[in-house]
PDB file of C-alpha atoms and ligand atoms in Angstrom:
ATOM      1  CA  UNK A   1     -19.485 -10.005   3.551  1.00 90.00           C
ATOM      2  CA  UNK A   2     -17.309  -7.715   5.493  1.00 97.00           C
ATOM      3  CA  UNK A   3     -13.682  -7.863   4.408  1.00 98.00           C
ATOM      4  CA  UNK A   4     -10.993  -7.831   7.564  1.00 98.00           C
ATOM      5  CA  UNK A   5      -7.868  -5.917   6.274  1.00 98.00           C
ATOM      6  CA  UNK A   6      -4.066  -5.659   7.575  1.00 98.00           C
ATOM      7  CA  UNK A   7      -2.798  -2.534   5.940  1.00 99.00           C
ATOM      8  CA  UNK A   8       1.481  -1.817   6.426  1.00 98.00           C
ATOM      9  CA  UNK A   9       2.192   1.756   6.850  1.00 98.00           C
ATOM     10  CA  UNK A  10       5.507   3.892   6.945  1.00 97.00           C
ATOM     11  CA  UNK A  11       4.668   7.508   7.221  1.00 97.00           C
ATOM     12  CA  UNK A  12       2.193   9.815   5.813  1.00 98.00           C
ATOM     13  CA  UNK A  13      -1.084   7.172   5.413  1.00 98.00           C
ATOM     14  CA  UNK A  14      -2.993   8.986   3.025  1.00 98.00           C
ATOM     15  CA  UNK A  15      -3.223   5.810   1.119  1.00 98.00           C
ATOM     16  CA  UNK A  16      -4.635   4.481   4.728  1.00 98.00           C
ATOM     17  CA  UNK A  17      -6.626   7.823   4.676  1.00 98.00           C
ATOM     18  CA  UNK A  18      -8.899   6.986   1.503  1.00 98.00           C
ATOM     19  CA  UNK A  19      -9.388   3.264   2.426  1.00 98.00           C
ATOM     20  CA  UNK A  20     -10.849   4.652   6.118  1.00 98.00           C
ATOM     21  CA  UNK A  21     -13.203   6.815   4.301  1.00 98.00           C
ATOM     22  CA  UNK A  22     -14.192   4.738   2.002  1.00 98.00           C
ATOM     23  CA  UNK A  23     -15.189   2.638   4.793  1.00 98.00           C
ATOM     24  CA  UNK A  24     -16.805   4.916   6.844  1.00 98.00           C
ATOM     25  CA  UNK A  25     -19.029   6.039   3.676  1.00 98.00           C
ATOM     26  CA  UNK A  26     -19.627   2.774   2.681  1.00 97.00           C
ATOM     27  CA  UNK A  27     -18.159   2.834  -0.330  1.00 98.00           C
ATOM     28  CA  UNK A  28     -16.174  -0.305   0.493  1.00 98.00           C
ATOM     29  CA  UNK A  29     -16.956  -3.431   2.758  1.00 98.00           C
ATOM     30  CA  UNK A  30     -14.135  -3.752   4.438  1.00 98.00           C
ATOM     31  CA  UNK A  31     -13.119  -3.766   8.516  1.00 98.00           C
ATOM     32  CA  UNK A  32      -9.387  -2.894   9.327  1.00 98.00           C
ATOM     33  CA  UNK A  33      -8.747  -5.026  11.629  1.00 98.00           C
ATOM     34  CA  UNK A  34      -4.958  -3.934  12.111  1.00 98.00           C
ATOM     35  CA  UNK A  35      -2.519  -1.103  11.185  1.00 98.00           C
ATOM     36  CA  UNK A  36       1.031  -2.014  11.368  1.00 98.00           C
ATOM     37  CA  UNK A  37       3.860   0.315  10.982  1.00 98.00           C
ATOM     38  CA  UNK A  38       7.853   0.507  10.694  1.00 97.00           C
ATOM     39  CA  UNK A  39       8.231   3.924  12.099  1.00 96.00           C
ATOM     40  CA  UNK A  40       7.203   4.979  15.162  1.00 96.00           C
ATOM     41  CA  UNK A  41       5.685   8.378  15.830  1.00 97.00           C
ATOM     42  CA  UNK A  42       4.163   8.772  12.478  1.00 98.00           C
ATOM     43  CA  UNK A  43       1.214  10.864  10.843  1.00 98.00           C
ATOM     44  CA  UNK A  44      -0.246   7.444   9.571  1.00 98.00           C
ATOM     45  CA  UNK A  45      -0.628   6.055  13.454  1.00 98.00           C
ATOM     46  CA  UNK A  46      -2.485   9.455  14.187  1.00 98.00           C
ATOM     47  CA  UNK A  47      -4.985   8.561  11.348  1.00 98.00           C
ATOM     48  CA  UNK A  48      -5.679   4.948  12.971  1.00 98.00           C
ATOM     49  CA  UNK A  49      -5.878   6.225  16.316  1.00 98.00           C
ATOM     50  CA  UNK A  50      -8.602   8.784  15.111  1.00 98.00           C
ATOM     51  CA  UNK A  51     -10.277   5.935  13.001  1.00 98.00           C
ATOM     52  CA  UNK A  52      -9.858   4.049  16.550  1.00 98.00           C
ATOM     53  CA  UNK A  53      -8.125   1.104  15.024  1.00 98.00           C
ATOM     54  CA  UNK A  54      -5.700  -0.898  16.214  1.00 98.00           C
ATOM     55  CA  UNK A  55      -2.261  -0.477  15.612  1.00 98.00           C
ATOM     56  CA  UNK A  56       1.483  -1.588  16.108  1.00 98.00           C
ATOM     57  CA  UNK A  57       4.980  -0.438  15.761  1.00 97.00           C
ATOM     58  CA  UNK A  58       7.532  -2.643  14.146  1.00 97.00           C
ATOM     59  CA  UNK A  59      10.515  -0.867  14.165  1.00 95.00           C
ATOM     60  CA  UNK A  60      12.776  -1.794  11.430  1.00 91.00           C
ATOM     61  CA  UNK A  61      16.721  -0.980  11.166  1.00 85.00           C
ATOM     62  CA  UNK A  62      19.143  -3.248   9.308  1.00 80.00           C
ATOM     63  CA  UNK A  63      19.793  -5.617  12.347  1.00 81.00           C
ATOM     64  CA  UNK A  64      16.033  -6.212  13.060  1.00 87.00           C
ATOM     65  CA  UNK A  65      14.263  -6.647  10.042  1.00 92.00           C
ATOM     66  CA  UNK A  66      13.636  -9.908  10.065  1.00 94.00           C
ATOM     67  CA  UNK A  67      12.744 -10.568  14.083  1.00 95.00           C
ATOM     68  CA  UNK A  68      10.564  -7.077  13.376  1.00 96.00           C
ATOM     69  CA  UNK A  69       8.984  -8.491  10.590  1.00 97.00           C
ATOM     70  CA  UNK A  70       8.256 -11.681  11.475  1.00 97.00           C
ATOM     71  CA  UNK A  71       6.241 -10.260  14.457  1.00 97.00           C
ATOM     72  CA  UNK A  72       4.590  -7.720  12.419  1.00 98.00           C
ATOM     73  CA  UNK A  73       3.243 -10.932  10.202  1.00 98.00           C
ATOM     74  CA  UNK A  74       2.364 -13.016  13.498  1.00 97.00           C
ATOM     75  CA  UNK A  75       0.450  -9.641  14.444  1.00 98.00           C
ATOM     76  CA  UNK A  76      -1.280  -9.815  11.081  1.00 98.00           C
ATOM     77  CA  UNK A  77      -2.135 -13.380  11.145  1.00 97.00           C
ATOM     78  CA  UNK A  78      -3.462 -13.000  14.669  1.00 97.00           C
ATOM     79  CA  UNK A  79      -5.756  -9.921  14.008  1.00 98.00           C
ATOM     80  CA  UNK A  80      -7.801 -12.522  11.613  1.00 98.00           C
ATOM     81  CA  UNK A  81      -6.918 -10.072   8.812  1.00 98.00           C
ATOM     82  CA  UNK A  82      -7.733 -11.842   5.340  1.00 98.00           C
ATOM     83  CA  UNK A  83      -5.997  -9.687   3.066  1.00 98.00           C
ATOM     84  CA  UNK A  84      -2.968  -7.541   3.744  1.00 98.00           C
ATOM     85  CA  UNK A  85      -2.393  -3.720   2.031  1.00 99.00           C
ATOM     86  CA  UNK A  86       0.937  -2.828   1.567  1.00 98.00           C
ATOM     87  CA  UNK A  87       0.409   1.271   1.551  1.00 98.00           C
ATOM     88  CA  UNK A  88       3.462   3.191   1.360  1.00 97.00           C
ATOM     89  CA  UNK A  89       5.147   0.182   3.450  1.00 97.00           C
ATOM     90  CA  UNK A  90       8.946   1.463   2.083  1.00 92.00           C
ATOM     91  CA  UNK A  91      10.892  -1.532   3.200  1.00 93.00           C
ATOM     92  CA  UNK A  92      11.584  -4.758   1.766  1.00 93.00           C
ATOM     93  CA  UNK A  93       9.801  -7.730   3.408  1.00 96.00           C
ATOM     94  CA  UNK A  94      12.278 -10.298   4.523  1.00 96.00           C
ATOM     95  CA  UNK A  95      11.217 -14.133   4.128  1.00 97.00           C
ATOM     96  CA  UNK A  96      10.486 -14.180   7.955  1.00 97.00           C
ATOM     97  CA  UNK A  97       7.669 -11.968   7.126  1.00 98.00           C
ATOM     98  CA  UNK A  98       6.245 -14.466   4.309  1.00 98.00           C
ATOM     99  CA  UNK A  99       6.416 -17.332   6.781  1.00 98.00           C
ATOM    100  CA  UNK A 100       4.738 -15.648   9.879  1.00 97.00           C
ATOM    101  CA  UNK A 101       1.939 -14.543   7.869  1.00 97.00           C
ATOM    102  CA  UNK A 102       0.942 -17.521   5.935  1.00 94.00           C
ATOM    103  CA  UNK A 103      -1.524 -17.918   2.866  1.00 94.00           C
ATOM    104  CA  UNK A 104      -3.267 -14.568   3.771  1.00 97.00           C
ATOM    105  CA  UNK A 105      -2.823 -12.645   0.186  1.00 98.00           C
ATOM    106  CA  UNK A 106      -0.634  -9.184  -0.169  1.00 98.00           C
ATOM    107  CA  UNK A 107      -1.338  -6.541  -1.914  1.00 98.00           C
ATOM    108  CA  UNK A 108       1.137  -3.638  -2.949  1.00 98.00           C
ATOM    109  CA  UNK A 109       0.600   0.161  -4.286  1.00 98.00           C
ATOM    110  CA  UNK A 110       2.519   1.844  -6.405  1.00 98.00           C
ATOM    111  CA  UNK A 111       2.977   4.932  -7.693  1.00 98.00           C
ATOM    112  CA  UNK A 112       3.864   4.577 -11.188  1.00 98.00           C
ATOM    113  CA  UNK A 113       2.379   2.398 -14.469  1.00 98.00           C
ATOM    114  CA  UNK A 114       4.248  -0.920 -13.502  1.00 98.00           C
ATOM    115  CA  UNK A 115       6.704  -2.327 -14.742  1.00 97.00           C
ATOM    116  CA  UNK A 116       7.999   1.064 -15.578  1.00 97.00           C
ATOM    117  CA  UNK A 117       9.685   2.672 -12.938  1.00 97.00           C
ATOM    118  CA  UNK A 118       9.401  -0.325 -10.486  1.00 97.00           C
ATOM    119  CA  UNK A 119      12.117  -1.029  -7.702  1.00 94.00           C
ATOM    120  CA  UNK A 120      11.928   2.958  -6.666  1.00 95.00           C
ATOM    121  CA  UNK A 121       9.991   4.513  -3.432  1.00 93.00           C
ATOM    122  CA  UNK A 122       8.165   7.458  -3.196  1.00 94.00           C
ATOM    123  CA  UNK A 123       9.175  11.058  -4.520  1.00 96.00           C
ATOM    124  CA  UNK A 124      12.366   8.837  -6.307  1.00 97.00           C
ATOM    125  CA  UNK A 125      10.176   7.220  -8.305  1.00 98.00           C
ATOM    126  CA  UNK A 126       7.918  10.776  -9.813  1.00 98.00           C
ATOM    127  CA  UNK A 127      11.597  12.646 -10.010  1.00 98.00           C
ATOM    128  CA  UNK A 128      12.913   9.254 -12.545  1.00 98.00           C
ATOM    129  CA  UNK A 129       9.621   9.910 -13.894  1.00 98.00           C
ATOM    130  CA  UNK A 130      10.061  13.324 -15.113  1.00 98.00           C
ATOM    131  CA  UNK A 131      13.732  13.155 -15.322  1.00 98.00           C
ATOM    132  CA  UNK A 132      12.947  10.764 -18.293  1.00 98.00           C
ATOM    133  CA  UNK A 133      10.727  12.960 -19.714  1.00 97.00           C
ATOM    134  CA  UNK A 134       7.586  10.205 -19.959  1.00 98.00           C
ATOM    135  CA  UNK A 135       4.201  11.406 -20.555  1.00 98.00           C
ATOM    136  CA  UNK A 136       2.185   9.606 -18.969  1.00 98.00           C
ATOM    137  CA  UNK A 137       2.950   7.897 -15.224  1.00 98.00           C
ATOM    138  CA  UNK A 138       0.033   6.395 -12.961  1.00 98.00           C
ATOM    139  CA  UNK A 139      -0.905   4.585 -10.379  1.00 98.00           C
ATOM    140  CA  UNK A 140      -0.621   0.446  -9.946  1.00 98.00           C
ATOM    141  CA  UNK A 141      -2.117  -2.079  -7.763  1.00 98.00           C
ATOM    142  CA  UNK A 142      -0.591  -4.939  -7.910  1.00 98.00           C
ATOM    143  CA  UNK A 143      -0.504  -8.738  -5.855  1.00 98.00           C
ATOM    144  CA  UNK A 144       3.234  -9.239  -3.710  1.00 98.00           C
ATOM    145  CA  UNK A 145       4.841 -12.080  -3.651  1.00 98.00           C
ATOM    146  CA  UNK A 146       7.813 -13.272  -1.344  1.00 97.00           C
ATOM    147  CA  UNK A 147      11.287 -11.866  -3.030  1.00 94.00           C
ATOM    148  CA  UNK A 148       9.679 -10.102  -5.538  1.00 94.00           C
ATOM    149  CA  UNK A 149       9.746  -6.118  -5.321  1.00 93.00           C
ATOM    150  CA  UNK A 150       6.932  -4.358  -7.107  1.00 94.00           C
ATOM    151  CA  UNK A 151       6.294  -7.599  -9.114  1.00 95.00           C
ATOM    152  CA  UNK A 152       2.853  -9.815  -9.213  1.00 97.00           C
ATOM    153  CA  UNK A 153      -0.569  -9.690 -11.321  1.00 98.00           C
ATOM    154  CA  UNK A 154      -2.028  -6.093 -11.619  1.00 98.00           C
ATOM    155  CA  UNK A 155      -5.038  -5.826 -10.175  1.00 98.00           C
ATOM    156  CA  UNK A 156      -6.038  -2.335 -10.915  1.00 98.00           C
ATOM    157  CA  UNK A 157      -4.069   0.376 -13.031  1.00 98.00           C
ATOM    158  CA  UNK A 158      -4.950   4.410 -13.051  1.00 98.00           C
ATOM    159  CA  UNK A 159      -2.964   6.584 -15.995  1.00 98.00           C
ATOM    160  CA  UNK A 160      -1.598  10.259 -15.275  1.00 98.00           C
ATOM    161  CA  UNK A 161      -0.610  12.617 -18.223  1.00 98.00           C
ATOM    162  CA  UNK A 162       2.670  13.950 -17.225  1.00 98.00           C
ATOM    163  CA  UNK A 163       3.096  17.670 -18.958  1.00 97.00           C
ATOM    164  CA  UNK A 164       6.362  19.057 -19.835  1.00 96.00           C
ATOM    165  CA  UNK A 165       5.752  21.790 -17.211  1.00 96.00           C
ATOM    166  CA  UNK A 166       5.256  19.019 -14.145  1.00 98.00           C
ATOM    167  CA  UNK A 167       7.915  19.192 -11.209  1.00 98.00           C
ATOM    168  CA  UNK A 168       8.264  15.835  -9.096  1.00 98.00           C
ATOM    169  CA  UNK A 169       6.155  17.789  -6.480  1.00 98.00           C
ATOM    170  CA  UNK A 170       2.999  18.491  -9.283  1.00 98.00           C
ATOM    171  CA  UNK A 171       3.095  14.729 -10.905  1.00 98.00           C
ATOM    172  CA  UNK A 172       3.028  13.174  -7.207  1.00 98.00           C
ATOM    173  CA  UNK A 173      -0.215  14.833  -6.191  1.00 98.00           C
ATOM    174  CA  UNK A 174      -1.753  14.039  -9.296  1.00 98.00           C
ATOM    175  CA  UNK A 175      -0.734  10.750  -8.913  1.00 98.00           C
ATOM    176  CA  UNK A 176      -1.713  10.378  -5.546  1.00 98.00           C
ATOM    177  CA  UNK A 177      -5.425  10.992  -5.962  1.00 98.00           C
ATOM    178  CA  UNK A 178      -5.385   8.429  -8.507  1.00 98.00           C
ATOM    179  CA  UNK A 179      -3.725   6.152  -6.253  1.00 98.00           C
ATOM    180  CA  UNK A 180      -5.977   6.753  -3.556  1.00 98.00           C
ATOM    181  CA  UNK A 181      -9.086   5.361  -5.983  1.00 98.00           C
ATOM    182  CA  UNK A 182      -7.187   2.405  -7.364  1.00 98.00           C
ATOM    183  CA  UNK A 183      -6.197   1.456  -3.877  1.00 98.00           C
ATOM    184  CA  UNK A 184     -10.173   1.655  -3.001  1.00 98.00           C
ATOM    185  CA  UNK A 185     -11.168  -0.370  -6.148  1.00 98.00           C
ATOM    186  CA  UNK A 186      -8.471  -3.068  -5.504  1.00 98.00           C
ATOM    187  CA  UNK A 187      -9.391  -4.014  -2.245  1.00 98.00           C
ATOM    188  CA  UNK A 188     -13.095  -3.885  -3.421  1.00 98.00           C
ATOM    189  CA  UNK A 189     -12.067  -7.480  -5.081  1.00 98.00           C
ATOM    190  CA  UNK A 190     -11.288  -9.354  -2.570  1.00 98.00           C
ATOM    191  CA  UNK A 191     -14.409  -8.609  -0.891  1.00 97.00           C
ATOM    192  CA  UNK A 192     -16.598 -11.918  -1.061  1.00 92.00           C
ATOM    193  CA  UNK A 193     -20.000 -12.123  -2.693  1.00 87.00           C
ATOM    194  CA  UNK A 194     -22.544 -11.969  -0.171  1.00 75.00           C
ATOM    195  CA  UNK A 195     -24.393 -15.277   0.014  1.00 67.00           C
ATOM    196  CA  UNK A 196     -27.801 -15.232  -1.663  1.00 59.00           C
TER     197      UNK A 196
HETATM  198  C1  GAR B 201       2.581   6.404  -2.024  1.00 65.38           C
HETATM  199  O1  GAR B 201       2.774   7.271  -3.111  1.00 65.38           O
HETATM  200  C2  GAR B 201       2.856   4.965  -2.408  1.00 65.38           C
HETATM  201  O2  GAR B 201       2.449   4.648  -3.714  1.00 65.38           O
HETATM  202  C3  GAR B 201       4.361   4.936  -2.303  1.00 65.38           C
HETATM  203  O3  GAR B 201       4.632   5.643  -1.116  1.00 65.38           O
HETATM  204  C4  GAR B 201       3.640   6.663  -0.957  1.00 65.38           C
HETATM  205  C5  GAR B 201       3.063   6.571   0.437  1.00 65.38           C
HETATM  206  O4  GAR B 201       2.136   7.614   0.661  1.00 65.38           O
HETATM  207  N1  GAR B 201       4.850   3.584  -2.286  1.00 65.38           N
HETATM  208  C6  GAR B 201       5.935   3.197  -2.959  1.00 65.38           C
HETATM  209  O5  GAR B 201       6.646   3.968  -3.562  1.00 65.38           O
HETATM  210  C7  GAR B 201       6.233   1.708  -2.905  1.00 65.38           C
HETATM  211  N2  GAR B 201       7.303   1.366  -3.786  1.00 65.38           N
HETATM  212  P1  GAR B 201       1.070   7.546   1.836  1.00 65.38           P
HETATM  213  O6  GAR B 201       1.862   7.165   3.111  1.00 65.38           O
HETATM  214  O7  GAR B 201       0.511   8.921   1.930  1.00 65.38           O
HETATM  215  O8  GAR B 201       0.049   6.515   1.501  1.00 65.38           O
END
């Protein structure tokens, strides 16, 4: 049975990228019913428009996060969406956001082996990474929870080698392409059984 998905976007969407084509070449049985965004004027609202899904701007500064949010979860709960993606979403959801959207279960990516390296965003998190000298980072999929920030069950976890001679730049597309499968195979399970 088809799976309708909310997925949260900031920027880039190549996390939004891989879950359209897995879609589109049926490697995944999902619909997304809904991209929402915090940034207006983004590459990731190109890629929905081309996908021709729906999608809306919820423009978060300090001051609005919370009104923004909240209508960004109404949005969610409205689209029918029964499973939200959190993909490359950088800020942190306020409360208002938890009670807008409901029981609808979140899902978060990130790019590192959890619980290492949580609490970070982005290229932060691969330039800790080296700067500690670790060999081995990854990718994590992991269930969100109201006030918790890159916390809840893994669902689904990818490992990197990191090599003395990676930059930030070299580990981060490594670990993006590994991302960019775990992110596939976690929504895969919440994708109900078709009845028999
Ligand atoms: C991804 O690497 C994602 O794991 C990270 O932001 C990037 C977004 O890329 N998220 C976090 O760091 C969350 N703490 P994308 O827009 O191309 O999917």
């Amino acid at each position: 049975m088809t799976l309708p998905i909310a997925v949260c976007v900031s920027g880039r969407g190549s996390n939004l990228q891989a879950l359209i084509d897995a879609i589109e070449q049926r490697r995944l049985d999902a619909r997304i019913v809904l991209v929402a965004c915090s940034r207006a004027g983004v590459p990731a609202l190109d890629r929905a428009a081309r996908a021709g899904i729906p999608s809306g701007v919820f423009p978060v500064t300090k001051a609005t996060r919370s009104e923004a949010q909240a209508a960004m979860g109404q949005a969610i709960k409205g689209s029918g969406a029964r499973l939200v993606v959190l993909a490359g979403y950088d800020r942190i959801l306020a409360d208002a956001f938890w009670d807008a959207l409901g029981e609808v279960p979140v899902i978060n990516i990130h790019p590192s082996l959890l619980p290492a390296f949580g609490g970070l965003n982005g290229m932060k998190v691969h330039q800790a990474v080296v700067a500690a000298g670790a060999t081995e980072s990854g990718a994590t999929v992991h269930r969100a929870y109201r006030g918790k920030l890159d916390e809840g069950e893994i669902l689904v976890q990818r490992r990197v080698p990191v090599s003395p001679r990676d930059t930030p730049e070299t580990l981060a597309d490594r670990v993006l392409a590994a991302e960019h499968d775990a992110l596939v195979q976690a929504v895969g399970l919440f994708v109900p059984a078709a009845a028999s």
